[in-house]
Tab-separated table of C-alpha atoms in Angstrom:
chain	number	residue	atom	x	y	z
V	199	UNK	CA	7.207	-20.379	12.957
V	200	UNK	CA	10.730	-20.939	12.686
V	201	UNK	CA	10.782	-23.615	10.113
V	202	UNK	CA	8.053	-21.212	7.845
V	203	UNK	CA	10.604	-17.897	8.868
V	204	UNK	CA	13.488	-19.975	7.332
V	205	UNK	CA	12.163	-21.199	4.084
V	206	UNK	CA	10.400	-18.227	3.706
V	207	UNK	CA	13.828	-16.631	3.227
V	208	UNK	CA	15.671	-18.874	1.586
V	209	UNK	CA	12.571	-18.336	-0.932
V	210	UNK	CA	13.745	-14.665	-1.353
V	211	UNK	CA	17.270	-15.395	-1.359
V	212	UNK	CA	16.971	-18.087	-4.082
V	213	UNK	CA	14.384	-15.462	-5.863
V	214	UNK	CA	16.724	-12.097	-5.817
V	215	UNK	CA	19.668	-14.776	-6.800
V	216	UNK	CA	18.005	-15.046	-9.914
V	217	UNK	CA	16.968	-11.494	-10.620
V	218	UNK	CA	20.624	-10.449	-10.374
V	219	UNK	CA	21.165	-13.043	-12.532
V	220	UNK	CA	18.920	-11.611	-15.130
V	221	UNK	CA	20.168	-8.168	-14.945
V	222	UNK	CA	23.788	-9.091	-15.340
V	223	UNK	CA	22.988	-10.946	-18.326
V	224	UNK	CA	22.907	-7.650	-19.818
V	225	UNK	CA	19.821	-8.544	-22.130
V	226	UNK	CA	17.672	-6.768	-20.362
V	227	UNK	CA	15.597	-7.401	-16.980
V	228	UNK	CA	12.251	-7.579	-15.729
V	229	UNK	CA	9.421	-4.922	-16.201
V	230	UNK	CA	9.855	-3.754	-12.792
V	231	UNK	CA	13.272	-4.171	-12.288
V	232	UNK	CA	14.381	-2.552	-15.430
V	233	UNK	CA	11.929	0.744	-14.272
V	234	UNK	CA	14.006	0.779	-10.949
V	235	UNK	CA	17.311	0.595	-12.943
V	236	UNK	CA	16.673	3.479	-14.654
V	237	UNK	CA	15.404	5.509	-11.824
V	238	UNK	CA	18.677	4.587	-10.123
V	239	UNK	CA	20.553	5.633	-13.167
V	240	UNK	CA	18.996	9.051	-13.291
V	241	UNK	CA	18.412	9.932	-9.527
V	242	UNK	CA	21.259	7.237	-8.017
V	243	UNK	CA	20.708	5.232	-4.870
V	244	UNK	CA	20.810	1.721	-5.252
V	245	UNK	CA	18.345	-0.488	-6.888
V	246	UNK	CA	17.454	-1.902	-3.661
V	247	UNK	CA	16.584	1.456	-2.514
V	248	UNK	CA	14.382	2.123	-4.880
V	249	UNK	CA	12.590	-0.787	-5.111
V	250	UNK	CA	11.806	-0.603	-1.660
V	251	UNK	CA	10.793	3.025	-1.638
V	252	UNK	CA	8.529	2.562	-4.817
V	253	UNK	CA	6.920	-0.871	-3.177
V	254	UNK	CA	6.180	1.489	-0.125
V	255	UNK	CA	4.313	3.891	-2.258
V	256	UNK	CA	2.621	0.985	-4.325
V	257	UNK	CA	1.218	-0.488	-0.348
V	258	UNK	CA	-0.945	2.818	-0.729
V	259	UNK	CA	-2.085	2.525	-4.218
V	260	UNK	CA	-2.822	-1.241	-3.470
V	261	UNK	CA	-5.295	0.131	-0.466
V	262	UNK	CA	-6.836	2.539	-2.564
V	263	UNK	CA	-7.896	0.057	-5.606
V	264	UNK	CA	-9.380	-2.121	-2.881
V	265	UNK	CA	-10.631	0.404	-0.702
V	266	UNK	CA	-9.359	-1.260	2.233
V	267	UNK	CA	-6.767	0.067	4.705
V	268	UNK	CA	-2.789	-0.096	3.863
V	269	UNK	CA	-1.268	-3.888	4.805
V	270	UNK	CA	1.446	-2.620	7.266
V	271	UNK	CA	2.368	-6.340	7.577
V	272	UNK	CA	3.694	-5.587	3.902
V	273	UNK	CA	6.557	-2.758	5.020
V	274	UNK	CA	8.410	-6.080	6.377
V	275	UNK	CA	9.366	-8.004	2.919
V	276	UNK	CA	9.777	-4.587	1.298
V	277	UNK	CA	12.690	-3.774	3.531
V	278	UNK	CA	14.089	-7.697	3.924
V	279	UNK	CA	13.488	-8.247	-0.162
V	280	UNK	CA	15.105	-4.439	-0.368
V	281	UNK	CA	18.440	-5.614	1.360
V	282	UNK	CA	18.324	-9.227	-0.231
V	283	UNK	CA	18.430	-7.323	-3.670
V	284	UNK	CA	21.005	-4.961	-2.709
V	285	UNK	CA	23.046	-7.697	-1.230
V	286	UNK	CA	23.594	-9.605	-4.791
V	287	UNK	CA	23.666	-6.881	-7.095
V	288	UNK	CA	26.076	-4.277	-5.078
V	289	UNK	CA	28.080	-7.041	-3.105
V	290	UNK	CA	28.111	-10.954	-4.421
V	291	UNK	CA	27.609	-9.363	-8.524
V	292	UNK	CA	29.579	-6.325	-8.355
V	293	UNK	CA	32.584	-7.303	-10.292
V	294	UNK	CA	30.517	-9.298	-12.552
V	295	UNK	CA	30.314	-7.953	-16.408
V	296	UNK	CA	28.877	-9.989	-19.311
V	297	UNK	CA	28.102	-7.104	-21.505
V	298	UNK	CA	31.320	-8.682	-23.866
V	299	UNK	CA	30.588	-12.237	-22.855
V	300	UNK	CA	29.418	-14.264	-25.576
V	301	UNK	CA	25.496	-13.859	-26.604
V	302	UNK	CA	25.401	-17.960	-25.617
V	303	UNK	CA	26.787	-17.269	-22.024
V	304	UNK	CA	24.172	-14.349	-22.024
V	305	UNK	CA	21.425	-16.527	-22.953
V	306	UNK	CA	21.988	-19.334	-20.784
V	307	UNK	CA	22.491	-16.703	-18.059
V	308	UNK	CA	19.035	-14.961	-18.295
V	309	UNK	CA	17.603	-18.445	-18.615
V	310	UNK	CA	19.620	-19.442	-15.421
V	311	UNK	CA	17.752	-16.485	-13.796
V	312	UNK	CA	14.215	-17.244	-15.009
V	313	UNK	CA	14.477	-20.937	-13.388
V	314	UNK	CA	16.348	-19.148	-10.050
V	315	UNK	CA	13.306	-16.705	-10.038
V	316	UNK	CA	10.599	-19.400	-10.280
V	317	UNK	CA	12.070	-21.682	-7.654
V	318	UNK	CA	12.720	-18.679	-5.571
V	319	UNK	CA	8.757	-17.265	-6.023
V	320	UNK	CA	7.637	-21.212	-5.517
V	321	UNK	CA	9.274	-21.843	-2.075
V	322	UNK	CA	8.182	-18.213	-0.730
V	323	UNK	CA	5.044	-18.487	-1.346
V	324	UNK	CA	4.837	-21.665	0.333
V	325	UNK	CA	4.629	-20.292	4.238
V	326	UNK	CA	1.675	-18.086	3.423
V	327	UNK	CA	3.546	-14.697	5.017
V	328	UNK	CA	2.688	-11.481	3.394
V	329	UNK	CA	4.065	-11.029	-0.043
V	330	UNK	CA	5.393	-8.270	-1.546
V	331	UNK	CA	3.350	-5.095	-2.785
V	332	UNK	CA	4.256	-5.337	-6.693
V	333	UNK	CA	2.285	-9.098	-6.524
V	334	UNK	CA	-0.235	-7.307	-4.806
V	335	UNK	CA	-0.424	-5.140	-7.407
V	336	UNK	CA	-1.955	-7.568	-9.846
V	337	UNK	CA	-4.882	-8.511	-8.030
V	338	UNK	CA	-5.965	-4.965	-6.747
V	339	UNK	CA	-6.144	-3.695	-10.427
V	340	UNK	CA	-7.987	-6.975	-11.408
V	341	UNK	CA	-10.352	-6.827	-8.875
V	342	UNK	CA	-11.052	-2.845	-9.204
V	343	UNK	CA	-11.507	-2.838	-12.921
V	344	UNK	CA	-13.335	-6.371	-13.006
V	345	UNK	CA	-10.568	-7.686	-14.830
V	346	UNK	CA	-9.027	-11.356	-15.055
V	347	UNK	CA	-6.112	-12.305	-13.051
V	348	UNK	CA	-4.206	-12.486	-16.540
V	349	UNK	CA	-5.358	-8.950	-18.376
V	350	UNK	CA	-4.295	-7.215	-14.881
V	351	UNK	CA	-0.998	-8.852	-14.898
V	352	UNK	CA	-0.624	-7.925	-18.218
V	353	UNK	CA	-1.821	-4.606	-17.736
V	354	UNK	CA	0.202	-3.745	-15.258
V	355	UNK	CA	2.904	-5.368	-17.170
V	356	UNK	CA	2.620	-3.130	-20.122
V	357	UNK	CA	2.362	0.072	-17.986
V	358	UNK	CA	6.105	-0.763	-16.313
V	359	UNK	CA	7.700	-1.564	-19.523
V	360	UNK	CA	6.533	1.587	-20.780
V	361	UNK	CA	7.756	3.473	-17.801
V	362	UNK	CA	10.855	1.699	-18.160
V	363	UNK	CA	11.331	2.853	-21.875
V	364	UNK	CA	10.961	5.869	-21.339
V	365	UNK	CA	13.099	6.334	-18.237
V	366	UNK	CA	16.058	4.259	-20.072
V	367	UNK	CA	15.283	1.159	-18.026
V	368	UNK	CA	17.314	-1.853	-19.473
V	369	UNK	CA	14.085	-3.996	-21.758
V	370	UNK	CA	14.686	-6.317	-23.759
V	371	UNK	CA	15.110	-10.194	-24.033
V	372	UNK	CA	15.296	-9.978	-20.106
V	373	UNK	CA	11.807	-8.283	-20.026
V	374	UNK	CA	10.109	-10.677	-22.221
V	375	UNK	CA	11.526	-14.155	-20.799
V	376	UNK	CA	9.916	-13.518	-17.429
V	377	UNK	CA	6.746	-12.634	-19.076
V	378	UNK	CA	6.647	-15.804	-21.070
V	379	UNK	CA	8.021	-18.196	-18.647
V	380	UNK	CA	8.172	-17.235	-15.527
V	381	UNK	CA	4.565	-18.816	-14.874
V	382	UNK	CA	4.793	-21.970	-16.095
V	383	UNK	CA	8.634	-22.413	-13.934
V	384	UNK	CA	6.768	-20.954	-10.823
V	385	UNK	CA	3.734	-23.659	-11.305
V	386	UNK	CA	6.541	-26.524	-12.265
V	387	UNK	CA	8.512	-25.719	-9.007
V	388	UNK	CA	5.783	-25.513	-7.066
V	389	UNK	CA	3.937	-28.297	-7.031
V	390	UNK	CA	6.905	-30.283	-6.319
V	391	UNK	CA	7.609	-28.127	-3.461
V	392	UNK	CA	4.497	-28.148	-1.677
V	393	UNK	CA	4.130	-31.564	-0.738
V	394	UNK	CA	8.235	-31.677	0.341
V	395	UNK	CA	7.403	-28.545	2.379
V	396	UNK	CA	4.936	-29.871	4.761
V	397	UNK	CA	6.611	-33.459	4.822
V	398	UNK	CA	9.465	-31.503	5.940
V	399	UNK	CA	7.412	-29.342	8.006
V	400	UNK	CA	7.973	-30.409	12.196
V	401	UNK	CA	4.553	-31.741	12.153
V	402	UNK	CA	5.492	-34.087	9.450
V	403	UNK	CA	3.019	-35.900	7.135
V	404	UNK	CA	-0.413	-34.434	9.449
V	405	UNK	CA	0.659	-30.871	8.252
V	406	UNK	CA	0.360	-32.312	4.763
V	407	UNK	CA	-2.986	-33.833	5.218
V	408	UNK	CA	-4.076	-30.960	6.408
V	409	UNK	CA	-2.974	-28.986	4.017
């Protein structure tokens, strides 16, 4: 348990690295993130804040879609994820501005943070603990509408960018990156940490057979 509890957050650590990453290249950040930017620009609070009260609220929606009961395992990596997020962006990125750094630096920064995200997202996965509501998200609205996997990403997907439009959220080339890349860098990470995982894992090479 300890050995899944500790790469399980160095998973979210490498992951909200990345999406700080992407919003201080000042090009814009992902769907969701860019929605909570702007409701933190118009109501305050921190980011973290309100990504962790709007995942709370999503737990709900997620149980109604599926018609099952609300995952209280769920409330856990919404507050830990919450305070990871809060802990780059208001703390370790704080005095960080690249709105007048050269478009170049901003590039290669937002790319920096797609690879950070994917890695992150690939090793936090890997210990099978509840993930967070927003990924959820995806699969109750596929699976409630009789959708594919894909369409109720993208759904979903459209519907934030929209909201973050219209709420002033920062979209733009930070928006679209993730949604282009992000799940090819998640599969290429991945499946060259899932066999290191369980070699690594205490049990050694059996936990990878039986894998």
């Amino acid at each position: 348990m300890l050995y899944r509890a500790t790469v399980y957050l160095v998973g979210m650590f490498i992951n909200f690295f990345g999406v700080a990453l992407l919003i201080n290249a000042t090009l814009g950040a992902g769907f969701w993130t860019s929605f909570f930017i702007g409701v933190s620009d118009h109501f305050g609070y921190t980011v973290g804040f309100w990504y962790g009260a709007f995942q709370l609220i999503i737990i709900f929606i997620n149980a109604k879609l599926m018609n099952s009961l609300p995952e209280s395992r769920a409330v856990v990596p919404v507050f830990m994820e919450s305070l990871i997020l809060d802990f780059w962006l208001e703390f370790v990125f704080a005095p960080v501005n690249l709105s007048t750094a050269p478009f170049v630096l901003q590039v290669l920064t937002l790319l920096a943070g797609v690879g950070f995200i994917g890695l992150g997202v690939a090793i936090y996965i890997l210990p099978q603990f509840p993930r967070a509501p927003v990924d959820q998200l995806f699969l109750a609205v596929s699976s409630r509408f009789q959708l594919s996997l894909q369409t109720g990403q993208t759904l979903v997907a459209v519907i934030m960018t929209s909201l973050a439009l219209a709420i002033g959220g920062p979209v733009g080339l930070g928006t679209l990156a993730p949604m282009l890349f992000l799940g090819p860098v998640i599969q290429y990470f991945y499946t060259r940490a899932y066999p290191l995982y369980y070699r690594m894992h205490p049990t050694g090479e059996k936990a990878y057979q039986q894998a």
